[in-house]
Each structure stands twice: as structure tokens, then as C-alpha cells.
Amino acid sequence: MVAFAKVAALLDQRRTGYSLPQAFYNDPEVFAFDLEHIFRRTWLLVGFECELPTPGARLALTVGKSPIVIVRGRDDVIRGFHNSCRHRGAELCAEGHGKGSRIVCPYHQWTFDLDGRLIHAGRMPADFDKAQHGLGAIHVETAGGCIYACLAEEAPDFEAFRREAGPMLEACNIKNAKVAATVTLVEKGNWKLVMENARECYHCAIGHPELAVTFPVLTKRHFEAGDDPRLLAFNARMEAAGLPIGPAEGEWWQAARFPLNAGMTSMTMDGEPAVKKLLIEKEGGDVGSLRWTSEIHSFAHATADMVFYFSSMPTDVNETVVTGKWLVHKDAVEGQDYAVDQLIELWDITNRQDRDLVETNQRGVNSVGYKPGRYSDEAESLVQRFVDWYCHEARNVVTGENRPFV
Ligand code: 3BY
Ligand code: FES
Ligand code: FE
């Protein structure tokens, strides 16, 4: 509750259109508040259906300090659980991918079925009720091959996302993908600085010379076409090909298809596809990219040849782990249809540049001389949306209200 009063006072100080008061970026109490209240309130893109190809496949990850596990059941339903044994709380599944017909605790071997029911616990008293000791479920939804999870008691609406972004994702064929590469980076920066950085390309022309070859770095909010004939022609061509462009936005998400720079069909070093076997065959793969985001932690790009996924998870007030995943068609053969080095090169360079920028930002924000500065409406409109959304969520938490974000 101390944190509530502190956060309420900081929210009162905050000026719309300006970066946040310093404590939002470096105060351990605010960070504890963020983990406990903000990360638990919203939907997170935790992975892809293709990562759990068969019953018993699982994916364990940590949200803040909370380990969770996503499991495909024998009925093919994908469920999520707190990755914490109902005996004495041990972590059940090690971080990353795993597989097994049951979930067996490594500590005293309590054994859970894939739907979370406790089915074996040795040497327990006669009055012990297994039915009272099933795994704690978390909310899980899938759309277009993506798996979303939410740790709140009551999850925010998912249906608008499914309805509006679902068809945009379906068109990307992510269900027929596989993860070809994963890279994690530890960034010495607060998660909000990581996400602010991920929401703008104000820094891209100078900060990402390699990305700037293919990515339209002067983009505004959602790559709006305005009266640009090339963009208008692209939009018409995509709609005709059955690739919806949006843009669409909900409280916690955004999605838009946009053209890359002229002549470019993928976000690679030279703009050529990195994979011979395409996920999207339409238009010969000349389909730009679908960018979709979950406000709090992720963005992803689906070009014809690959999906690049970026997820940031806070680990400490000034530390964030960024996970990058590259997905390609499940039938693409490494060494024949793609080379991992080439596949990941551009985004890997870009992510490392972003890590350096975030760390530079954090060091400066820690200064006694830091004062919130004005955002660019043109170049940082999605940064403003992110901080507005965060402040809105935080205000709801401290007041106990549940006002919608509009
Ligand atoms: O997707 C974007 O908007 C860009 C690409 C690289 C940085 N930023 C996240
Ligand atoms: Fe899992 Fe004891 S903590 S069986
Ligand atoms: Fe960047």
C-alpha cells in the first residue's frame, strides 16, 4: 500500500506528452508495483502454437518473478498453469521447452496430469484430498497460431483482438511455422525504457543503419498511407490478395500490415528473403510485413519468409531480458532453404543496437539532472500510447477502478 501512495503521487506529477518522472524508471518500489499489478493485468504473447506440436509438449517461462508453464493437453487444448508445485511450491518445469505425458515435480515427485489435476502424491495421509491440490490455472487464449497468457484473476477482453487481429494473423500461416532460432539479451535498463524504445523509430535512421535499408524508418503511427501512391497501391494489392492490412488497435494491442522500402521483401541485410520456402506464397512473397504488438512487452513482424518475435520481461528494476525468436516454415530445411546466421543477422544486430540505446537511456535517466522531456507527436505517438496506457493501468490499480483505456 505504501507503493500505491507513491505511485499515485507520481501519477499526479506526470505530464501527458512527456517522458515519465524518474522513479517510474528506477525506483524498486515502483518496479515491485509494476510486477505485482501491471504485468499481471494484461495479455502477454508467450509463444506460438507450433512450439507445442504434440500433446505433452510444454513451454516454461517467467513473467516477472512468476514462473508459468504452457502445456498442450491430450485433447489438444493449450492450457497454462502457475509453474509452482502445489506441495511446497517447487518450480515444476525448467525454463524453456519440454515434453512428457505427465508433469512430475522434481522435488518429491507429486505428479500432475496435463490438465493440471494432481494424480499422484506418495506417503500422504488418508484424509489428503488430491482434488484440492491441482495446479493453479492461468488464462490462455490462442489466435492465428499465437499463444497469449494472462496472470490476472479476471483477464481483460480477448475477443476484440481475436476478431480484428485474428484474420490478419491467420493470413501469416504461423500455424505452419517452426522456431528456427532464439537469442536472449540481458539489458541493463528498466522494462519501460525497453518498450519505449521498441515503440518508435525516431532513433532508427542513425541508430539502425542496417534496419533502415528495409524498414520505413520515417514511419508515423501505423505506416498510414496518406496520399502516397506507392503505399495506396500496396494497400489495395494486399486487400485484393486477402491479406488484411488494418490498422487495428485495442486496449492492449495493435496490428498493421505495411510495405517495406521499395523493392524489399524481407527484413534482412539486403531485403531479400532469408528463407526459400515461404510462409506466405501470395504475391510471390511481396507482402510487406504484419507488425503486431502487445502493449506491455512484445512486438512481432511477419514477412513472407519469417516471423520475428521480440519479448521483453523485467527481471529487476534496471534489468530486462529480451527474447528474440525467428520462425520459418516448418518444412524449410536448415542449410538448404535457410542459414540461421543469415536469418537472424539483421534483427540480431538491431536488438544489440537497441540494447545499447536502452542502457544509455537508463544511465542518463538515473541522473540527478533528469527531467521528463517532450515526446515527438509525429515520431513517438506509439511511445505516448504506451506510457498513457501504463499510467492508465496504474491509476486503475491505485484507485481500485476498472475504467477502460480509450
Ligand atoms: O517495429 C518497429 O516499429 C521497429 C522496428 C525496429 C524497432 N522498432 C520496434
Ligand atoms: Fe513438489 Fe514437493 S514441492 S512434490
Ligand atoms: Fe531500435
Short mmCIF file of C-alpha atoms and ligand atoms in Angstrom, two decimals:
data_model
loop_
_atom_site.label_atom_id
_atom_site.label_comp_id
_atom_site.label_asym_id
_atom_site.label_seq_id
_atom_site.Cartn_x
_atom_site.Cartn_y
_atom_site.Cartn_z
CA MET A 1 0.00 0.00 0.00
CA VAL A 2 2.99 2.29 0.55
CA ALA A 3 3.72 1.77 -3.12
CA PHE A 4 0.13 2.74 -4.00
CA ALA A 5 0.52 6.14 -2.35
CA LYS A 6 3.90 6.63 -4.03
CA VAL A 7 2.60 5.62 -7.45
CA ALA A 8 -0.50 7.82 -7.04
CA ALA A 9 1.74 10.81 -6.22
CA LEU A 10 3.96 10.08 -9.22
CA LEU A 11 0.94 9.81 -11.50
CA ASP A 12 -0.20 13.21 -10.25
CA GLN A 13 3.22 14.67 -11.13
CA ARG A 14 3.30 13.15 -14.60
CA ARG A 15 2.72 15.46 -17.58
CA THR A 16 0.96 13.99 -20.61
CA GLY A 17 3.19 14.13 -23.69
CA TYR A 18 6.38 13.97 -21.60
CA SER A 19 8.60 11.08 -20.56
CA LEU A 20 7.77 9.76 -17.10
CA PRO A 21 9.01 11.03 -13.74
CA GLN A 22 12.32 9.38 -12.87
CA ALA A 23 11.02 6.98 -10.21
CA PHE A 24 8.92 5.17 -12.80
CA TYR A 25 12.19 4.09 -14.38
CA ASN A 26 14.42 3.38 -11.40
CA ASP A 27 12.56 3.02 -8.10
CA PRO A 28 12.47 -0.53 -6.68
CA GLU A 29 9.05 0.05 -5.06
CA VAL A 30 7.54 1.17 -8.34
CA PHE A 31 9.14 -1.83 -10.00
CA ALA A 32 7.59 -4.19 -7.41
CA PHE A 33 4.26 -2.47 -8.09
CA ASP A 34 4.71 -2.99 -11.84
CA LEU A 35 5.37 -6.69 -11.45
CA GLU A 36 2.64 -7.35 -8.97
CA HIS A 37 -0.06 -5.23 -10.55
CA ILE A 38 0.69 -4.19 -14.12
CA PHE A 39 2.26 -7.33 -15.58
CA ARG A 40 -0.49 -9.42 -14.04
CA ARG A 41 -3.33 -7.38 -15.53
CA THR A 42 -2.76 -7.84 -19.22
CA TRP A 43 -2.34 -10.33 -22.06
CA LEU A 44 1.18 -11.42 -22.95
CA LEU A 45 2.27 -13.08 -26.20
CA VAL A 46 4.08 -16.02 -24.62
CA GLY A 47 4.79 -18.13 -27.68
CA PHE A 48 3.39 -19.92 -30.69
CA GLU A 49 1.21 -22.99 -31.10
CA CYS A 50 3.89 -24.60 -33.27
CA GLU A 51 6.21 -24.61 -30.24
CA LEU A 52 3.89 -27.16 -28.65
CA PRO A 53 3.40 -29.51 -31.59
CA THR A 54 2.12 -32.62 -29.75
CA PRO A 55 0.25 -33.46 -26.51
CA GLY A 56 2.56 -33.18 -23.53
CA ALA A 57 4.74 -30.51 -25.14
CA ARG A 58 5.32 -27.58 -22.82
CA LEU A 59 6.95 -24.19 -22.68
CA ALA A 60 8.03 -22.69 -19.36
CA LEU A 61 8.87 -19.03 -18.93
CA THR A 62 8.99 -16.43 -16.20
CA VAL A 63 6.78 -13.36 -16.02
CA GLY A 64 8.44 -11.00 -13.58
CA LYS A 65 9.12 -13.33 -10.68
CA SER A 66 6.35 -15.80 -11.56
CA PRO A 67 7.23 -18.94 -13.47
CA ILE A 68 4.43 -20.20 -15.71
CA VAL A 69 4.11 -23.19 -17.97
CA ILE A 70 2.06 -23.60 -21.13
CA VAL A 71 1.08 -27.18 -21.96
CA ARG A 72 -0.68 -28.92 -24.84
CA GLY A 73 -3.17 -31.43 -23.41
CA ARG A 74 -4.14 -34.85 -24.72
CA ASP A 75 -7.30 -33.16 -26.00
CA ASP A 76 -5.04 -30.73 -27.96
CA VAL A 77 -6.20 -27.82 -25.83
CA ILE A 78 -3.39 -25.47 -24.84
CA ARG A 79 -3.55 -24.57 -21.14
CA GLY A 80 -1.43 -22.50 -18.81
CA PHE A 81 -0.52 -23.02 -15.17
CA HIS A 82 1.50 -21.40 -12.44
CA ASN A 83 4.74 -23.35 -12.64
CA SER A 84 4.74 -23.95 -8.90
CA CYS A 85 4.09 -27.28 -7.29
CA ARG A 86 1.04 -27.46 -5.05
CA HIS A 87 3.04 -29.39 -2.45
CA ARG A 88 5.71 -26.97 -1.29
CA GLY A 89 5.90 -24.75 -4.30
CA ALA A 90 8.92 -26.02 -6.23
CA GLU A 91 9.23 -24.98 -9.84
CA LEU A 92 7.85 -27.91 -11.82
CA CYS A 93 9.21 -27.44 -15.32
CA ALA A 94 12.59 -25.97 -16.16
CA GLU A 95 12.54 -22.80 -18.26
CA GLY A 96 12.26 -23.49 -21.98
CA HIS A 97 10.74 -26.33 -23.95
CA GLY A 98 9.98 -29.77 -22.57
CA LYS A 99 7.78 -32.77 -23.11
CA GLY A 100 6.21 -35.57 -21.10
CA SER A 101 2.91 -37.34 -20.61
CA ARG A 102 2.70 -36.03 -17.02
CA ILE A 103 4.15 -33.10 -15.10
CA VAL A 104 6.32 -34.56 -12.34
CA CYS A 105 7.71 -32.31 -9.63
CA PRO A 106 11.49 -32.72 -9.38
CA TYR A 107 11.35 -32.33 -5.57
CA HIS A 108 9.02 -35.03 -4.13
CA GLN A 109 7.54 -36.29 -7.40
CA TRP A 110 4.00 -35.13 -6.98
CA THR A 111 2.57 -35.85 -10.41
CA PHE A 112 0.06 -33.76 -12.35
CA ASP A 113 -1.89 -34.64 -15.45
CA LEU A 114 -1.57 -32.36 -18.47
CA ASP A 115 -4.84 -30.67 -17.48
CA GLY A 116 -3.38 -29.73 -14.09
CA ARG A 117 -5.07 -32.38 -11.93
CA LEU A 118 -2.91 -33.91 -9.21
CA ILE A 119 -2.86 -37.65 -9.93
CA HIS A 120 -0.12 -38.94 -7.63
CA ALA A 121 1.32 -37.87 -4.29
CA GLY A 122 3.17 -40.54 -2.30
CA ARG A 123 3.05 -41.08 1.51
CA MET A 124 0.26 -38.59 2.11
CA PRO A 125 -2.30 -39.08 4.93
CA ALA A 126 -5.60 -40.84 4.28
CA ASP A 127 -7.58 -37.60 4.52
CA PHE A 128 -5.44 -35.86 1.87
CA ASP A 129 -7.64 -34.62 -0.97
CA LYS A 130 -5.83 -34.62 -4.29
CA ALA A 131 -8.70 -32.70 -5.87
CA GLN A 132 -7.79 -29.70 -3.70
CA HIS A 133 -4.19 -29.67 -4.93
CA GLY A 134 -4.40 -29.26 -8.70
CA LEU A 135 -2.19 -26.75 -10.47
CA GLY A 136 -3.31 -23.14 -10.47
CA ALA A 137 -4.61 -22.28 -13.92
CA ILE A 138 -3.81 -19.05 -15.73
CA HIS A 139 -5.78 -17.63 -18.64
CA VAL A 140 -4.64 -18.80 -22.07
CA GLU A 141 -6.06 -17.94 -25.49
CA THR A 142 -4.83 -18.68 -28.97
CA ALA A 143 -5.31 -16.69 -32.17
CA GLY A 144 -3.71 -17.19 -35.57
CA GLY A 145 -1.11 -19.59 -34.19
CA CYS A 146 -0.09 -17.28 -31.32
CA ILE A 147 -0.45 -18.16 -27.63
CA TYR A 148 -1.46 -15.43 -25.21
CA ALA A 149 -1.48 -15.76 -21.43
CA CYS A 150 -2.71 -13.54 -18.61
CA LEU A 151 -1.97 -13.96 -14.90
CA ALA A 152 -4.88 -11.82 -13.67
CA GLU A 153 -7.77 -13.37 -11.77
CA GLU A 154 -10.02 -11.84 -14.37
CA ALA A 155 -8.42 -11.32 -17.77
CA PRO A 156 -9.15 -8.31 -19.96
CA ASP A 157 -11.17 -8.82 -23.13
CA PHE A 158 -9.55 -11.03 -25.74
CA GLU A 159 -12.42 -11.23 -28.21
CA ALA A 160 -11.80 -7.90 -29.94
CA PHE A 161 -8.23 -9.00 -30.62
CA ARG A 162 -9.36 -12.38 -31.92
CA ARG A 163 -12.00 -10.78 -34.12
CA GLU A 164 -9.91 -7.96 -35.57
CA ALA A 165 -6.31 -9.17 -35.46
CA GLY A 166 -7.09 -12.90 -35.79
CA PRO A 167 -7.67 -12.79 -39.57
CA MET A 168 -4.54 -10.64 -40.03
CA LEU A 169 -2.52 -13.30 -38.19
CA GLU A 170 -4.23 -16.25 -39.91
CA ALA A 171 -3.02 -14.84 -43.23
CA CYS A 172 0.58 -15.20 -41.99
CA ASN A 173 0.38 -19.01 -41.75
CA ILE A 174 2.11 -19.05 -38.35
CA LYS A 175 0.46 -22.37 -37.51
CA ASN A 176 2.73 -23.98 -40.12
CA ALA A 177 5.92 -22.43 -38.76
CA LYS A 178 8.71 -23.66 -36.51
CA VAL A 179 11.17 -21.79 -34.34
CA ALA A 180 14.48 -21.72 -36.20
CA ALA A 181 16.46 -19.59 -33.73
CA THR A 182 16.19 -17.97 -30.30
CA VAL A 183 18.52 -15.33 -28.85
CA THR A 184 18.21 -13.75 -25.42
CA LEU A 185 19.82 -10.50 -24.35
CA VAL A 186 20.09 -9.12 -20.83
CA GLU A 187 19.61 -5.37 -20.94
CA LYS A 188 20.60 -3.09 -18.09
CA GLY A 189 17.50 -0.99 -18.35
CA ASN A 190 14.04 -0.72 -16.88
CA TRP A 191 11.36 -2.56 -18.86
CA LYS A 192 9.57 0.70 -19.65
CA LEU A 193 12.67 2.07 -21.36
CA VAL A 194 12.95 -1.16 -23.37
CA MET A 195 9.34 -0.83 -24.51
CA GLU A 196 9.51 2.91 -25.17
CA ASN A 197 12.50 2.22 -27.37
CA ALA A 198 10.62 -0.59 -29.12
CA ARG A 199 7.70 1.70 -29.90
CA GLU A 200 9.46 4.29 -32.02
CA CYS A 201 11.75 4.60 -34.97
CA TYR A 202 12.87 8.15 -34.16
CA HIS A 203 16.25 6.58 -33.39
CA CYS A 204 16.32 4.21 -36.38
CA ALA A 205 17.87 6.22 -39.23
CA ILE A 206 21.06 6.79 -37.20
CA GLY A 207 20.74 4.01 -34.61
CA HIS A 208 19.95 1.19 -37.05
CA PRO A 209 21.64 1.82 -40.42
CA GLU A 210 21.20 -1.86 -41.37
CA LEU A 211 17.49 -1.94 -40.49
CA ALA A 212 16.95 1.36 -42.31
CA VAL A 213 17.74 -0.37 -45.62
CA THR A 214 14.43 -2.26 -45.49
CA PHE A 215 12.32 -0.71 -42.73
CA PRO A 216 10.48 2.58 -43.39
CA VAL A 217 12.17 4.44 -40.54
CA LEU A 218 10.30 7.69 -41.08
CA THR A 219 7.04 5.93 -40.37
CA LYS A 220 4.35 7.60 -38.31
CA ARG A 221 1.96 5.63 -36.10
CA HIS A 222 0.87 2.66 -38.22
CA PHE A 223 2.54 3.38 -41.55
CA GLU A 224 -0.54 5.34 -42.69
CA ALA A 225 -0.63 5.64 -46.49
CA GLY A 226 -1.88 9.24 -46.62
CA ASP A 227 -1.79 10.17 -50.30
CA ASP A 228 1.42 8.28 -51.10
CA PRO A 229 0.66 6.39 -54.33
CA ARG A 230 3.07 3.53 -53.54
CA LEU A 231 1.50 2.92 -50.15
CA LEU A 232 -2.03 3.21 -51.52
CA ALA A 233 -1.22 0.72 -54.28
CA PHE A 234 0.29 -1.66 -51.73
CA ASN A 235 -2.80 -1.48 -49.54
CA ALA A 236 -5.11 -2.17 -52.49
CA ARG A 237 -2.96 -5.08 -53.64
CA MET A 238 -2.90 -6.65 -50.15
CA GLU A 239 -6.64 -6.34 -49.64
CA ALA A 240 -7.23 -7.90 -53.08
CA ALA A 241 -4.88 -10.76 -52.16
CA GLY A 242 -6.79 -11.44 -48.93
CA LEU A 243 -4.10 -10.02 -46.64
CA PRO A 244 -5.93 -7.56 -44.40
CA ILE A 245 -3.83 -4.51 -43.58
CA GLY A 246 -5.72 -2.88 -40.70
CA PRO A 247 -4.55 -0.89 -38.88
CA ALA A 248 -6.41 -2.18 -35.86
CA GLU A 249 -5.94 -1.35 -32.18
CA GLY A 250 -7.43 -2.49 -28.91
CA GLU A 251 -6.68 -1.59 -25.30
CA TRP A 252 -3.60 -3.79 -25.03
CA TRP A 253 -2.66 -4.49 -28.67
CA GLN A 254 -2.11 -3.10 -32.19
CA ALA A 255 -1.75 -4.69 -35.62
CA ALA A 256 -0.97 -3.31 -39.09
CA ARG A 257 0.43 -4.61 -42.37
CA PHE A 258 2.77 -2.20 -44.14
CA PRO A 259 5.14 -2.17 -47.12
CA LEU A 260 8.87 -2.33 -46.64
CA ASN A 261 11.09 0.10 -48.52
CA ALA A 262 10.69 -0.06 -52.32
CA GLY A 263 12.00 -3.31 -53.78
CA MET A 264 12.44 -5.02 -50.38
CA THR A 265 10.53 -8.15 -49.41
CA SER A 266 12.07 -9.11 -46.08
CA MET A 267 13.82 -7.55 -43.12
CA THR A 268 17.23 -8.96 -43.89
CA MET A 269 20.54 -7.25 -44.63
CA ASP A 270 19.78 -6.97 -48.35
CA GLY A 271 15.97 -7.06 -48.30
CA GLU A 272 15.85 -10.47 -49.99
CA PRO A 273 14.02 -13.35 -48.30
CA ALA A 274 16.23 -15.34 -45.93
CA VAL A 275 14.17 -18.50 -46.47
CA LYS A 276 13.39 -20.22 -49.77
CA LYS A 277 10.25 -21.97 -48.51
CA LEU A 278 7.83 -19.13 -47.75
CA LEU A 279 5.15 -18.91 -45.08
CA ILE A 280 3.13 -16.61 -47.33
CA GLU A 281 3.17 -17.59 -51.01
CA LYS A 282 0.68 -14.96 -52.13
CA GLU A 283 2.00 -12.18 -54.38
CA GLY A 284 5.26 -14.11 -54.72
CA GLY A 285 6.02 -13.15 -51.11
CA ASP A 286 5.95 -9.41 -51.89
CA VAL A 287 3.62 -8.69 -48.98
CA GLY A 288 5.48 -6.27 -46.70
CA SER A 289 5.21 -7.09 -43.01
CA LEU A 290 2.49 -7.51 -40.46
CA ARG A 291 3.53 -5.85 -37.22
CA TRP A 292 1.54 -6.72 -34.14
CA THR A 293 2.17 -5.82 -30.55
CA SER A 294 1.05 -6.47 -27.02
CA GLU A 295 1.42 -3.13 -25.33
CA ILE A 296 3.33 -4.22 -22.27
CA HIS A 297 6.12 -6.41 -23.61
CA SER A 298 6.19 -7.53 -27.23
CA PHE A 299 6.20 -6.77 -30.90
CA ALA A 300 6.49 -9.11 -33.83
CA HIS A 301 6.90 -8.84 -37.58
CA ALA A 302 5.65 -11.40 -40.09
CA THR A 303 7.16 -11.10 -43.56
CA ALA A 304 6.55 -13.76 -46.21
CA ASP A 305 9.66 -15.71 -45.21
CA MET A 306 9.83 -15.41 -41.42
CA VAL A 307 8.28 -14.22 -38.22
CA PHE A 308 10.48 -12.23 -35.88
CA TYR A 309 9.22 -12.08 -32.28
CA PHE A 310 10.54 -9.72 -29.60
CA SER A 311 9.51 -10.17 -25.98
CA SER A 312 10.85 -8.23 -23.03
CA MET A 313 10.45 -9.46 -19.48
CA PRO A 314 11.57 -7.46 -16.46
CA THR A 315 13.92 -9.20 -14.07
CA ASP A 316 14.93 -6.27 -11.88
CA VAL A 317 14.25 -2.56 -11.65
CA ASN A 318 17.10 -1.86 -14.08
CA GLU A 319 17.30 -5.21 -15.86
CA THR A 320 15.16 -6.69 -18.62
CA VAL A 321 15.57 -9.91 -20.55
CA VAL A 322 14.77 -9.65 -24.24
CA THR A 323 13.95 -12.87 -26.07
CA GLY A 324 14.08 -12.87 -29.85
CA LYS A 325 12.64 -15.78 -31.80
CA TRP A 326 12.78 -16.36 -35.53
CA LEU A 327 10.16 -18.63 -37.08
CA VAL A 328 10.22 -20.12 -40.56
CA HIS A 329 8.02 -22.55 -42.48
CA LYS A 330 8.02 -25.93 -40.73
CA ASP A 331 9.14 -27.65 -43.94
CA ALA A 332 12.06 -25.30 -44.58
CA VAL A 333 15.29 -27.24 -44.22
CA GLU A 334 18.23 -25.62 -42.48
CA GLY A 335 21.30 -25.46 -44.70
CA GLN A 336 19.15 -25.92 -47.77
CA ASP A 337 16.31 -23.40 -47.53
CA TYR A 338 17.88 -21.08 -44.99
CA ALA A 339 21.00 -20.45 -42.95
CA VAL A 340 20.45 -19.41 -39.33
CA ASP A 341 23.23 -16.78 -39.46
CA GLN A 342 21.58 -15.01 -42.36
CA LEU A 343 18.10 -15.45 -40.96
CA ILE A 344 18.88 -13.72 -37.69
CA GLU A 345 21.56 -11.25 -38.78
CA LEU A 346 19.52 -8.08 -39.22
CA TRP A 347 17.31 -8.35 -36.14
CA ASP A 348 20.20 -9.57 -34.04
CA ILE A 349 22.27 -6.52 -34.97
CA THR A 350 19.22 -4.31 -34.42
CA ASN A 351 18.45 -5.81 -31.00
CA ARG A 352 22.03 -5.32 -29.85
CA GLN A 353 21.95 -1.71 -31.02
CA ASP A 354 18.68 -1.27 -29.14
CA ARG A 355 20.20 -2.81 -26.01
CA ASP A 356 23.00 -0.23 -26.12
CA LEU A 357 20.48 2.59 -26.63
CA VAL A 358 18.34 1.38 -23.72
CA GLU A 359 21.37 1.15 -21.45
CA THR A 360 22.49 4.64 -22.48
CA ASN A 361 18.97 5.89 -21.81
CA GLN A 362 18.87 4.26 -18.37
CA ARG A 363 22.22 5.71 -17.29
CA GLY A 364 21.08 9.20 -18.23
CA VAL A 365 17.65 8.79 -16.66
CA ASN A 366 19.38 7.93 -13.36
CA SER A 367 20.99 11.40 -13.32
CA VAL A 368 20.02 13.88 -10.60
CA GLY A 369 19.63 16.23 -13.53
CA TYR A 370 16.96 14.12 -15.28
CA LYS A 371 13.71 15.90 -16.05
CA PRO A 372 10.87 14.46 -18.15
CA GLY A 373 11.21 15.63 -21.76
CA ARG A 374 8.69 16.19 -24.54
CA TYR A 375 7.90 13.35 -26.94
CA SER A 376 7.62 13.90 -30.71
CA ASP A 377 3.95 13.58 -31.65
CA GLU A 378 4.92 12.52 -35.16
CA ALA A 379 7.66 10.02 -34.38
CA GLU A 380 6.75 8.86 -30.88
CA SER A 381 3.00 8.53 -30.94
CA LEU A 382 3.14 4.85 -30.00
CA VAL A 383 5.55 5.64 -27.16
CA GLN A 384 2.97 8.10 -25.90
CA ARG A 385 0.29 5.47 -26.24
CA PHE A 386 2.43 3.05 -24.22
CA VAL A 387 3.08 5.48 -21.35
CA ASP A 388 -0.55 6.66 -21.42
CA TRP A 389 -1.67 3.04 -21.25
CA TYR A 390 0.74 2.29 -18.40
CA CYS A 391 -0.37 5.34 -16.41
CA HIS A 392 -4.00 4.48 -17.06
CA GLU A 393 -3.49 0.92 -15.78
CA ALA A 394 -1.52 2.15 -12.78
CA ARG A 395 -4.26 4.66 -11.95
CA ASN A 396 -6.87 1.91 -12.11
CA VAL A 397 -4.81 -0.19 -9.72
CA VAL A 398 -4.29 2.55 -7.13
CA THR A 399 -7.92 3.71 -7.23
CA GLY A 400 -9.38 0.20 -7.44
CA GLU A 401 -11.36 1.24 -10.53
CA ASN A 402 -11.56 -0.52 -13.85
CA ARG A 403 -12.04 2.31 -16.33
CA PRO A 404 -11.49 1.38 -19.98
CA PHE A 405 -8.49 2.85 -21.81
CA VAL A 406 -9.72 4.96 -24.69
O1 3BY B 1 8.66 -2.50 -35.38
C1 3BY B 1 9.07 -1.37 -35.24
O2 3BY B 1 8.31 -0.44 -35.12
C2 3BY B 1 10.50 -1.04 -35.15
C3 3BY B 1 11.40 -1.96 -35.82
C4 3BY B 1 12.63 -1.85 -35.10
C5 3BY B 1 12.40 -1.05 -33.92
N1 3BY B 1 11.01 -0.90 -33.81
C6 3BY B 1 10.43 -1.83 -32.90
FE1 FES B 2 6.67 -30.59 -5.47
FE2 FES B 2 7.24 -31.43 -3.06
S1 FES B 2 7.42 -29.40 -3.86
S2 FES B 2 6.48 -32.56 -4.71
FE FE B 3 15.50 0.31 -32.28
#
